[in-house]
Short mmCIF file of C-alpha atoms and ligand atoms in Angstrom, two decimals:
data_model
loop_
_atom_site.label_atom_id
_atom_site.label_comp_id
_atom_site.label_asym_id
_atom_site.label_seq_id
_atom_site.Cartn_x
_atom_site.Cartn_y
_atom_site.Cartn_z
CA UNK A 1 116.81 95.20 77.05
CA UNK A 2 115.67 93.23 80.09
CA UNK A 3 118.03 90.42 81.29
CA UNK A 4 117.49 87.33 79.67
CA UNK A 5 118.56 84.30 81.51
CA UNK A 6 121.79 82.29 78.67
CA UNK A 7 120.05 79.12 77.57
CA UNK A 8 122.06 76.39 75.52
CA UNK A 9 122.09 76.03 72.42
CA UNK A 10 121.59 72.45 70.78
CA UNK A 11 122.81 70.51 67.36
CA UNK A 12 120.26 69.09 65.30
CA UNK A 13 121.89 65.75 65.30
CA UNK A 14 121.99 63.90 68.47
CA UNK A 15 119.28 62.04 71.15
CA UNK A 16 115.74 61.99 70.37
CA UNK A 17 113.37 59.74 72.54
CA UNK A 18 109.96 58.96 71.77
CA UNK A 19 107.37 60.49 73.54
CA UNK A 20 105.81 58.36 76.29
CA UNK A 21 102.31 57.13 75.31
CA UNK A 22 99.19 55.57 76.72
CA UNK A 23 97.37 53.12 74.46
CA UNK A 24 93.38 53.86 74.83
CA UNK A 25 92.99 50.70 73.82
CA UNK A 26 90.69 51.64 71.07
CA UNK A 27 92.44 50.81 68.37
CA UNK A 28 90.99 53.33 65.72
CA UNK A 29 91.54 55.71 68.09
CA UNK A 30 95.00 54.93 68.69
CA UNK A 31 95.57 55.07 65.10
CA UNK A 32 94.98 58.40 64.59
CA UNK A 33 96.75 59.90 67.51
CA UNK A 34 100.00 57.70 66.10
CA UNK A 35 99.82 55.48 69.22
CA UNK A 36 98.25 56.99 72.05
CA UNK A 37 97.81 59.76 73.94
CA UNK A 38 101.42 61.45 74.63
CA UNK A 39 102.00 62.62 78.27
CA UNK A 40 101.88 66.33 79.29
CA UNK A 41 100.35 66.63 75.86
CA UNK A 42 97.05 68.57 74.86
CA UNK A 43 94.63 67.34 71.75
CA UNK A 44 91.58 68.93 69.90
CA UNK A 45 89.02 66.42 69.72
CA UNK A 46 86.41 68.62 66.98
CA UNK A 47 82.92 68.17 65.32
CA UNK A 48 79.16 69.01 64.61
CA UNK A 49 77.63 69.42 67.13
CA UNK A 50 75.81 65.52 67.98
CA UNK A 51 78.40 63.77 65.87
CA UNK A 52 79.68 61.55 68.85
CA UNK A 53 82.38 63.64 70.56
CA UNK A 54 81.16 62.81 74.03
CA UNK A 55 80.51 58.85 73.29
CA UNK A 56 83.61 58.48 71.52
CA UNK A 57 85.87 60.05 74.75
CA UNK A 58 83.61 58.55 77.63
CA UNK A 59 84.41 55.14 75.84
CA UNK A 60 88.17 56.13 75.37
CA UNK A 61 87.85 57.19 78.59
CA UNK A 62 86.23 54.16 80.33
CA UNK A 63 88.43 52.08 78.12
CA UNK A 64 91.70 54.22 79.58
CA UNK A 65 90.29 53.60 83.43
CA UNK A 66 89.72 50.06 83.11
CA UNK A 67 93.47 49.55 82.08
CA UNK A 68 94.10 51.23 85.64
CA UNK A 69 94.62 54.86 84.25
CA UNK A 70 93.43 57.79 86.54
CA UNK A 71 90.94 59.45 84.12
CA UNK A 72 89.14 62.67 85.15
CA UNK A 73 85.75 63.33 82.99
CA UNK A 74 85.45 66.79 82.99
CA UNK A 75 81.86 67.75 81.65
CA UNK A 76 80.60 71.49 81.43
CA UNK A 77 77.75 70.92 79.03
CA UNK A 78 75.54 68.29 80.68
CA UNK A 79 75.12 67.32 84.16
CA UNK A 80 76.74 64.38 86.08
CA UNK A 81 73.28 62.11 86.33
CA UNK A 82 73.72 63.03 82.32
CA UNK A 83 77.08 61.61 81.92
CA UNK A 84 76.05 58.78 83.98
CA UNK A 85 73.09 58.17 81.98
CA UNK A 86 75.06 57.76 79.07
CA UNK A 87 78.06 55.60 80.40
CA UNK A 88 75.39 53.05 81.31
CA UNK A 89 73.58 53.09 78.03
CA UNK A 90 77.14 52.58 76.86
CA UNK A 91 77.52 49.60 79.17
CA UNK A 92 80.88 51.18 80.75
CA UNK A 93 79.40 52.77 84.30
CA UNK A 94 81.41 49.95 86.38
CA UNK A 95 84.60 51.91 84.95
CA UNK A 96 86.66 54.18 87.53
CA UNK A 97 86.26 57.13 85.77
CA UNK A 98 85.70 60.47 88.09
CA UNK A 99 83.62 62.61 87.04
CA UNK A 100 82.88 66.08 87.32
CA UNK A 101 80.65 68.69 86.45
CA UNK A 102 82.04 72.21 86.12
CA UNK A 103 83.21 74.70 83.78
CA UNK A 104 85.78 77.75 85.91
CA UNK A 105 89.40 76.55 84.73
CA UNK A 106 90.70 77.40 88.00
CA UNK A 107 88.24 75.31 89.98
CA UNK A 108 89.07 72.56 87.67
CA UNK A 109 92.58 73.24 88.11
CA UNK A 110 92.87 73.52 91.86
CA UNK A 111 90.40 70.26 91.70
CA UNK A 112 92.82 68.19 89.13
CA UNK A 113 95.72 69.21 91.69
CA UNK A 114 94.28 68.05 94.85
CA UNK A 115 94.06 64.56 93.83
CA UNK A 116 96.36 61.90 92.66
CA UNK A 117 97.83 63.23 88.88
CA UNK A 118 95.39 61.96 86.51
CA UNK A 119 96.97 60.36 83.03
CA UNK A 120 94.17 61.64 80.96
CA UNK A 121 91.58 64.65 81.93
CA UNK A 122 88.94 65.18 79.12
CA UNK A 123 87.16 68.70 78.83
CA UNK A 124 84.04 68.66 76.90
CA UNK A 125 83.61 70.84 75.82
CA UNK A 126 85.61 74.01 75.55
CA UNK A 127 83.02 76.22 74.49
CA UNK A 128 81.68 76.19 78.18
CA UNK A 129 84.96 77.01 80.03
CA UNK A 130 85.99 79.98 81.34
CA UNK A 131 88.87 82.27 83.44
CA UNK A 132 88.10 84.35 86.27
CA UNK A 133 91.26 86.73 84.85
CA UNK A 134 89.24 87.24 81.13
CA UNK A 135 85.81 89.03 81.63
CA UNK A 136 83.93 88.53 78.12
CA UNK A 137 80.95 85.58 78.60
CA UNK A 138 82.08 81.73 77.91
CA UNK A 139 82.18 81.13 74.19
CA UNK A 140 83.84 84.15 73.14
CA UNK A 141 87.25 83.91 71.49
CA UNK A 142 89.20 85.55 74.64
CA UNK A 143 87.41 82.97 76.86
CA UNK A 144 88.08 79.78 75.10
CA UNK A 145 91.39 80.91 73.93
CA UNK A 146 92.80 81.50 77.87
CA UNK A 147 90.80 78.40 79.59
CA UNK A 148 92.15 76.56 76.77
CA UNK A 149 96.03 78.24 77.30
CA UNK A 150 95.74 77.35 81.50
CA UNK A 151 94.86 73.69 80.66
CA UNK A 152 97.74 73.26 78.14
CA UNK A 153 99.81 75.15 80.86
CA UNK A 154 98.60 72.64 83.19
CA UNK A 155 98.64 69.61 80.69
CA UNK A 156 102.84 70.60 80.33
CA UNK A 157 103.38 70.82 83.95
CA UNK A 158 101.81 67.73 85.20
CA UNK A 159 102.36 65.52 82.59
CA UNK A 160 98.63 64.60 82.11
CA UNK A 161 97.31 64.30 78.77
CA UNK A 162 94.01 66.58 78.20
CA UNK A 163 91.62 66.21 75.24
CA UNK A 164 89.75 69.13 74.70
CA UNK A 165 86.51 68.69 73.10
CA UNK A 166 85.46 71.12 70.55
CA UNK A 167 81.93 71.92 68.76
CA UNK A 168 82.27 73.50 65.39
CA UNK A 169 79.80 76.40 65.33
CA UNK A 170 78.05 78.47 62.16
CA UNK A 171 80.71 81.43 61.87
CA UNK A 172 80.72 84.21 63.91
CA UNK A 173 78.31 82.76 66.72
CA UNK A 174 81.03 81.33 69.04
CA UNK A 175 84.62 80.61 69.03
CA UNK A 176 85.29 77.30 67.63
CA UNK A 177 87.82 74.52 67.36
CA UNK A 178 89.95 76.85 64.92
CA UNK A 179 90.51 79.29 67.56
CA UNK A 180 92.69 76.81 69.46
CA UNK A 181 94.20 74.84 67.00
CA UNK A 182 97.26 76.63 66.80
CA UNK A 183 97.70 75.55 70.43
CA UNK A 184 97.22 72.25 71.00
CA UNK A 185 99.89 69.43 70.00
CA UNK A 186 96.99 67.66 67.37
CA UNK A 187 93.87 68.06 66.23
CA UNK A 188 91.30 65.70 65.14
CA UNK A 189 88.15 66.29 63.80
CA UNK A 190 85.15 63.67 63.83
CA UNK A 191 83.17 63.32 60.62
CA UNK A 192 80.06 61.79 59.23
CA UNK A 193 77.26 62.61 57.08
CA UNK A 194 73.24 62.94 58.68
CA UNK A 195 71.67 60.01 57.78
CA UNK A 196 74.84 57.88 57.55
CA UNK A 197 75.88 55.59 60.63
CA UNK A 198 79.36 55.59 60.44
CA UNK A 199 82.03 58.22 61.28
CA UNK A 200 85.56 59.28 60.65
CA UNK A 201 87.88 60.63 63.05
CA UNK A 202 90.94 62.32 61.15
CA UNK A 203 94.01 63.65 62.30
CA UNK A 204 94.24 66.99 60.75
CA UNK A 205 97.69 68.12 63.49
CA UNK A 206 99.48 65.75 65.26
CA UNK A 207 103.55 67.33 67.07
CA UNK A 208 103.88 63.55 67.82
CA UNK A 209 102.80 61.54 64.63
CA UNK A 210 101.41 61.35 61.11
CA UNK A 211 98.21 63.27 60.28
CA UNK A 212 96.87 61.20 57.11
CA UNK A 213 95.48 58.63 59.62
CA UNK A 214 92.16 58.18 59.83
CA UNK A 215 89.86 55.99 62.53
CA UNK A 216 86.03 54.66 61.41
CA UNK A 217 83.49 53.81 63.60
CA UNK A 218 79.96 53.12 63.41
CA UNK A 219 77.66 53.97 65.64
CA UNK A 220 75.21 51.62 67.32
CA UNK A 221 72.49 51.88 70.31
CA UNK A 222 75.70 50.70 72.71
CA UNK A 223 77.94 54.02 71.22
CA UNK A 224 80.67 53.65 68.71
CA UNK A 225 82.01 50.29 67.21
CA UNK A 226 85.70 50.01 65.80
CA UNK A 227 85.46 49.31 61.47
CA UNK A 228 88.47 47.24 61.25
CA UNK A 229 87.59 46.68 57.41
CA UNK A 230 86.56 50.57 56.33
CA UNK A 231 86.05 48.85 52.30
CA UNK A 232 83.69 46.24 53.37
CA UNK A 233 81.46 49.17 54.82
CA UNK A 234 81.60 51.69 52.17
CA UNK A 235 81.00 48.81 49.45
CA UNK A 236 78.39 47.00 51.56
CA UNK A 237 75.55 48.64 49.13
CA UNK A 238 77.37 47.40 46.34
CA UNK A 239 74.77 46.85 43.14
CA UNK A 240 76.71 44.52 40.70
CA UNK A 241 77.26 45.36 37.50
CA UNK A 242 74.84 48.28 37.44
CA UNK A 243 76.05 50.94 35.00
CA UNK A 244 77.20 54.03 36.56
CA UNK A 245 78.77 52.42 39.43
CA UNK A 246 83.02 52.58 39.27
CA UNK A 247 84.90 51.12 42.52
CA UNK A 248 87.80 53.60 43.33
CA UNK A 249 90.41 51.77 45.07
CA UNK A 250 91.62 54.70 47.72
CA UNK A 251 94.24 55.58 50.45
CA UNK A 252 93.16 57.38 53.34
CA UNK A 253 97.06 57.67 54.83
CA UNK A 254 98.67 54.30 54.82
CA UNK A 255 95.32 52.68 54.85
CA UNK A 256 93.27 51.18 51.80
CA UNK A 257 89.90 52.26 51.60
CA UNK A 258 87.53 50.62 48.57
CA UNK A 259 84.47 52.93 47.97
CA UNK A 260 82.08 52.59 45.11
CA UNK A 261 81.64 56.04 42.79
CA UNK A 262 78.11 56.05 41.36
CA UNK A 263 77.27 58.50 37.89
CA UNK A 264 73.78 59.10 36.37
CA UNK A 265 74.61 60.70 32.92
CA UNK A 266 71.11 61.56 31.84
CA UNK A 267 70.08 63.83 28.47
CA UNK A 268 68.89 67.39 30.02
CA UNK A 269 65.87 69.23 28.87
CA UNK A 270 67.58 72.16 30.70
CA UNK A 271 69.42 74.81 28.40
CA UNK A 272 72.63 74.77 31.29
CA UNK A 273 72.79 71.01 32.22
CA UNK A 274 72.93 70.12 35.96
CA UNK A 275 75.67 68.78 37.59
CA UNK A 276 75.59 67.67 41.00
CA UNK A 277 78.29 65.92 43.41
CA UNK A 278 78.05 64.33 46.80
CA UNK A 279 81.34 63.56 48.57
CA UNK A 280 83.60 64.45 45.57
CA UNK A 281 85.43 68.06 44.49
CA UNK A 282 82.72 69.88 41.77
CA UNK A 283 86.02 71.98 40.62
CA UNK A 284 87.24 67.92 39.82
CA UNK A 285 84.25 66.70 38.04
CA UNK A 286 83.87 69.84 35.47
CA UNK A 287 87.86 68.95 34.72
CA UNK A 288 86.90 65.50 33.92
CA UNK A 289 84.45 66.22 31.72
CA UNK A 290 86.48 68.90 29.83
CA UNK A 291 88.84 66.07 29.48
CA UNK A 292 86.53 63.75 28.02
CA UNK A 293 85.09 65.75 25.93
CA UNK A 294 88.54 67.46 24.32
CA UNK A 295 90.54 64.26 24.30
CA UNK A 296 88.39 61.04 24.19
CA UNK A 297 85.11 62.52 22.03
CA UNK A 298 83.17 61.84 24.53
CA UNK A 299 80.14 64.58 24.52
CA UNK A 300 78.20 65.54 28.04
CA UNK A 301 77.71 69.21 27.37
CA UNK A 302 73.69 67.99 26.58
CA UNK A 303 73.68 65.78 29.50
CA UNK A 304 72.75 66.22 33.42
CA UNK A 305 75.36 64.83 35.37
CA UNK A 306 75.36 63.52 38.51
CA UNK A 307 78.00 61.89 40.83
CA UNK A 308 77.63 60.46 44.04
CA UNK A 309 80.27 58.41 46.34
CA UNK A 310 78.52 55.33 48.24
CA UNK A 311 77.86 55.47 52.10
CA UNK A 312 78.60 59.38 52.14
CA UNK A 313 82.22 58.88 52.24
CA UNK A 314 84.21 61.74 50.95
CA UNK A 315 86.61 61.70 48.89
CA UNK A 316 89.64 64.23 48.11
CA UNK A 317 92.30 62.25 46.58
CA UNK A 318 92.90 63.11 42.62
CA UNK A 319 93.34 59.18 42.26
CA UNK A 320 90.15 59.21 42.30
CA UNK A 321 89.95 60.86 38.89
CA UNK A 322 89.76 57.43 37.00
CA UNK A 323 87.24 55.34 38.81
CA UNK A 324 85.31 58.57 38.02
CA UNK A 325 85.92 58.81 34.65
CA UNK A 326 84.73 55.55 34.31
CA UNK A 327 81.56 55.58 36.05
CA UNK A 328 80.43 58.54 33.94
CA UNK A 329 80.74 57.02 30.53
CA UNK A 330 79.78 53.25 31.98
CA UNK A 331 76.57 55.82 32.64
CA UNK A 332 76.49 57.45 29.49
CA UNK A 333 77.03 54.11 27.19
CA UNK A 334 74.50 52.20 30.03
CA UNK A 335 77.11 49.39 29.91
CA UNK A 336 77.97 48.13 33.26
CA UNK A 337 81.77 47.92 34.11
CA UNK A 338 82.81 44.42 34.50
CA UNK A 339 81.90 42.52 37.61
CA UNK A 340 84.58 42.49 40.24
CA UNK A 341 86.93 45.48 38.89
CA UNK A 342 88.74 48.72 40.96
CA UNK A 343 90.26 51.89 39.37
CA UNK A 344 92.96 53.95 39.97
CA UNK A 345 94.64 57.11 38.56
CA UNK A 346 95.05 61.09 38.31
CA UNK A 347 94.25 62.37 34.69
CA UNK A 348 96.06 65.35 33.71
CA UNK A 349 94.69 68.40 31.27
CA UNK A 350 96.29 66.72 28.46
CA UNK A 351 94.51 63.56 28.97
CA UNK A 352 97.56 61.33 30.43
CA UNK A 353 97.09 59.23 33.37
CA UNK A 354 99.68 60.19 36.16
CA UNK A 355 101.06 57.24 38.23
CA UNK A 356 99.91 57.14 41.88
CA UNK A 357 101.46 56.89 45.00
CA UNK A 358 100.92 53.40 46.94
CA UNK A 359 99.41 51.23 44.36
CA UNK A 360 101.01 47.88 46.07
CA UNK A 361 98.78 48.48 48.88
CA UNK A 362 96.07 49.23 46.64
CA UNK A 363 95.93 46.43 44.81
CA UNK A 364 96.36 43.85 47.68
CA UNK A 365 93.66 45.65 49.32
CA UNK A 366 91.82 44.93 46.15
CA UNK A 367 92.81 41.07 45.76
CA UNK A 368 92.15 40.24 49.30
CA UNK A 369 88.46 41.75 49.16
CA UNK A 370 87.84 39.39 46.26
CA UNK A 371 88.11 41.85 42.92
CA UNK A 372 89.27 40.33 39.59
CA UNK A 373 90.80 43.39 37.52
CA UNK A 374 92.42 46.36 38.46
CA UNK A 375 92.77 49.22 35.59
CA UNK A 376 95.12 51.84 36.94
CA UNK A 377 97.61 54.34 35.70
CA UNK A 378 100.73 52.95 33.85
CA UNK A 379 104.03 53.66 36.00
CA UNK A 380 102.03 53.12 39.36
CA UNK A 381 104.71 51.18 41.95
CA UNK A 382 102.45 47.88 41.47
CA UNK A 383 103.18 44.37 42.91
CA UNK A 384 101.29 41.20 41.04
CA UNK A 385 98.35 40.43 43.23
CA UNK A 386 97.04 36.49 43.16
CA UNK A 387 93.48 36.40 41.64
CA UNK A 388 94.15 40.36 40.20
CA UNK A 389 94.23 40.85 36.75
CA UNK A 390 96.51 44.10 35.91
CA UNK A 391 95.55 46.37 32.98
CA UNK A 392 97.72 49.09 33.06
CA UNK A 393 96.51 52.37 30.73
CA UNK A 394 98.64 55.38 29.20
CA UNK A 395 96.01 57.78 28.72
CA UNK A 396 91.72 58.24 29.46
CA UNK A 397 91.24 57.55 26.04
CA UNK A 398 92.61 54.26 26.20
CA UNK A 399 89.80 53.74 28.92
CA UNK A 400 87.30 54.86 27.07
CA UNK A 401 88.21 53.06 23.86
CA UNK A 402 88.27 49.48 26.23
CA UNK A 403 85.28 50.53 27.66
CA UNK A 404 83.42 51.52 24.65
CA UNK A 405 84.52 48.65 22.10
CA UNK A 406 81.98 45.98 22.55
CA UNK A 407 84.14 43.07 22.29
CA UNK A 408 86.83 43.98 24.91
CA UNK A 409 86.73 42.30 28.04
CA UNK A 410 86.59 45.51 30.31
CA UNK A 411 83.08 45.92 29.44
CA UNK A 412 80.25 43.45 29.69
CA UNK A 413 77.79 43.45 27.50
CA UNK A 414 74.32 43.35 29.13
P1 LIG B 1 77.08 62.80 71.45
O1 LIG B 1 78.20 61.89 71.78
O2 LIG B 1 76.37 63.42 72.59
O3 LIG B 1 77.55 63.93 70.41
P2 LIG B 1 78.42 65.27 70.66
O4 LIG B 1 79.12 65.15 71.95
O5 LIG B 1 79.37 65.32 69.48
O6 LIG B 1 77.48 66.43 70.60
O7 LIG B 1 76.05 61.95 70.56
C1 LIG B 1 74.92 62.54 69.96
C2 LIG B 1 73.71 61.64 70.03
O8 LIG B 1 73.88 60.48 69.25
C3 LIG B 1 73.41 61.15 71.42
O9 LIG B 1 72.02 61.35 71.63
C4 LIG B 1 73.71 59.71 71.43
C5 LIG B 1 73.61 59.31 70.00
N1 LIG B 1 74.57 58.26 69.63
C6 LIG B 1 74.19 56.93 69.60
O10 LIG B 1 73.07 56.56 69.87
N2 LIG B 1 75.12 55.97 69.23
C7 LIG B 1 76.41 56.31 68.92
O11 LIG B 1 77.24 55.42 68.58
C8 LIG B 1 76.78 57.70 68.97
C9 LIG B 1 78.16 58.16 68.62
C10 LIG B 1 75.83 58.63 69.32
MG1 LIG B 2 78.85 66.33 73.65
#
């Protein structure tokens, strides 16, 4: 065996200290990384290709520079007049932010060393880096996977946070985000849907803090704007009482997020009716609609179905399952819900509603966005909410039999 230098051992129980952090200053942002960046620390920053990555970390970055943080921009894709072109359409070119444009690790390296120790150094994007010591072409695997390991190297010994930026490519082409991920102390990936101006960034990692966070933006002509109120923008295209339409009331970590579910239940002329989903699990749906079916007589096996969550906002939480529910058979009976009402609730294969985690904050979320009546899943931790009616329900039959009995409140007549 070679000889190992003794190194103390340690007892679970004794000092901790939290990390030191710098504040970006952009507050969704700063969410998501649980409070800042954390010194000597390295983070993924991934996406689709033209989903923002660049506007959203020269505005972190500007915003970083004008606090009086040394910030080094390091930019192997485009060209400094590019970079500069976009910090001014972003109105944040007066910012001290250095700049460079280069992509050999050890040139940015030696670079990064001869001047004062910067707090944050961005690299966007790692695809275009590369080692003199690996010899396969930028992009490969080997290539992003060492430039990567000397910038963490560096990001530990200096004590400067990096952010390395990282474009998630068709399989097989180049090395993507993954291929670092097991590296870097947290990972976030920025999300959004073509056609759809906002975006998500969600922590996915994080060594220093929780990963259920998530930070929305939207995106304008001057770059990214922070969306303090995330249910205000997903319910902005909010059709009252149309039928079809169910508000979920959602978590997204510790954070209430109000989206509206829309179903078209439609009689098919095809032998195997369709079913389609948009920003919802298609595994999740068919359960639903076994449920329905076995438990609450409910027939859709003759019916197209088709589900769609407002704004493109996706959805994975099985809470989800009863603001569903209800949309499809406020579709199928053409009955609009009542005005001003959220769901909430997991239904099991036996038909029961399970109780969900965090319904205090997702009924104040609901009462202080104006809604009248909550229907959620009996046992849910709830707290009375002023101006929220509670209707607590045992089982999706019980929904179905309020929503389907003409005289009960839950469903207006039209
Ligand atoms: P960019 O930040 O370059 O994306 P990425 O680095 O992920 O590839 O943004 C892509 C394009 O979108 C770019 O042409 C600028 C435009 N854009 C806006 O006009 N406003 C915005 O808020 C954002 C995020 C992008
Ligand atoms: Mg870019």
């Amino acid at each position: 065996m070679g000889k190992g230098r003794v190194v103390p051992l340690e007892a679970l129980d004794g000092d901790t200290t939290d990390a030191p952090r710098i504040k970006t200053g952009i507050s969704e942002f700063d969410r998501v990384t649980g409070g800042g960046l954390v010194e000597g620390s390295a983070l993924l920053v991934g996406g689709d290709p033209g989903i923002g990555k660049s506007t959203l970390l020269m505005q972190a970055s500007a915003a970083l520079a004008k606090a009086g943080h040394p910030v080094v921009y390091v930019s192997g894709e485009e060209a400094v007049a590019q970079v500069r072109l976009r910090a001014q359409r972003l109105g944040v070119a007066s910012a001290p932010v250095q700049l460079v444009a280069e992509t050999n690790v050890e040139n940015i390296i030696t670079t990064l060393q001869a001047h004062t120790k910067p707090a944050l150094v961005v690299l966007d994007s790692i695809q275009t880096l590369w080692s003199e010591r690996v010899e396969s072409a930028p992009g490969t695997v080997s290539q992003v996977r060492s430039a990567a390991q000397a910038m963490i190297r560096y990001a530990k010994k200096s004590g400067a946070a990096i952010v390395l930026v990282g474009h998630v490519t068709k399989e097989g082409q180049i090395a993507g985000p993954r291929v670092v991920e097991h590296m870097v102390d947290a990972v976030l990936y920025f999300e959004g849907e073509g056609g759809h101006h906002f975006r998500i960034l969600r922590g996915v990692k994080n060594r220093f803090g929780p990963t259920d966070e998530i930070g929305v933006f939207e995106m304008s002509d001057l770059g990214l704007r922070e969306v303090e109120n995330p249910s205000e923008l997903f319910l902005g295209e909010r059709h009252k009482a149309a039928p079809g339409a169910a508000v979920f009331a959602g978590m997204e970590g510790r954070r209430p997020v109000l989206v509206e579910i829309q179903a078209l239940v439609a009689e098919s002329s095809l032998g195997t009716p369709r079913r389609a989903v948009v920003g919802w699990d298609s595994a999740r749906l068919a359960m639903i609609l076994a449920v329905l079916e076995a438990h609450c007589g409910v027939r859709l096996g003759n019916h197209d179905v088709y589900l769609n969550v407002a704004g493109g906002y996706r959805i994975s939480e099985p809470a989800a399952d009863l603001a569903v529910a209800a949309a499809l058979v406020s579709s199928l009976a053409n009955k609009p819900l009542p005005d001003n009402s959220v769901f909430f609730g997991e239904v099991s294969l036996s038909g029961h509603l399970r109780p969900v985690s965090q319904a205090a904050g997702r009924l104040k979320e609901a009462g202080k966005l104006g809604f009248e009546l909550a229907t959620y899943a009996k046992g849910s931790e709830a707290m009375k909410q002023p101006g929220l009616r509670l209707n607590t329900i045992n089982t999706l039959a019980d929904l179905v039999v309020e929503l389907l009995s003409g005289d009960n409140e839950v469903l207006q007549r039209t």
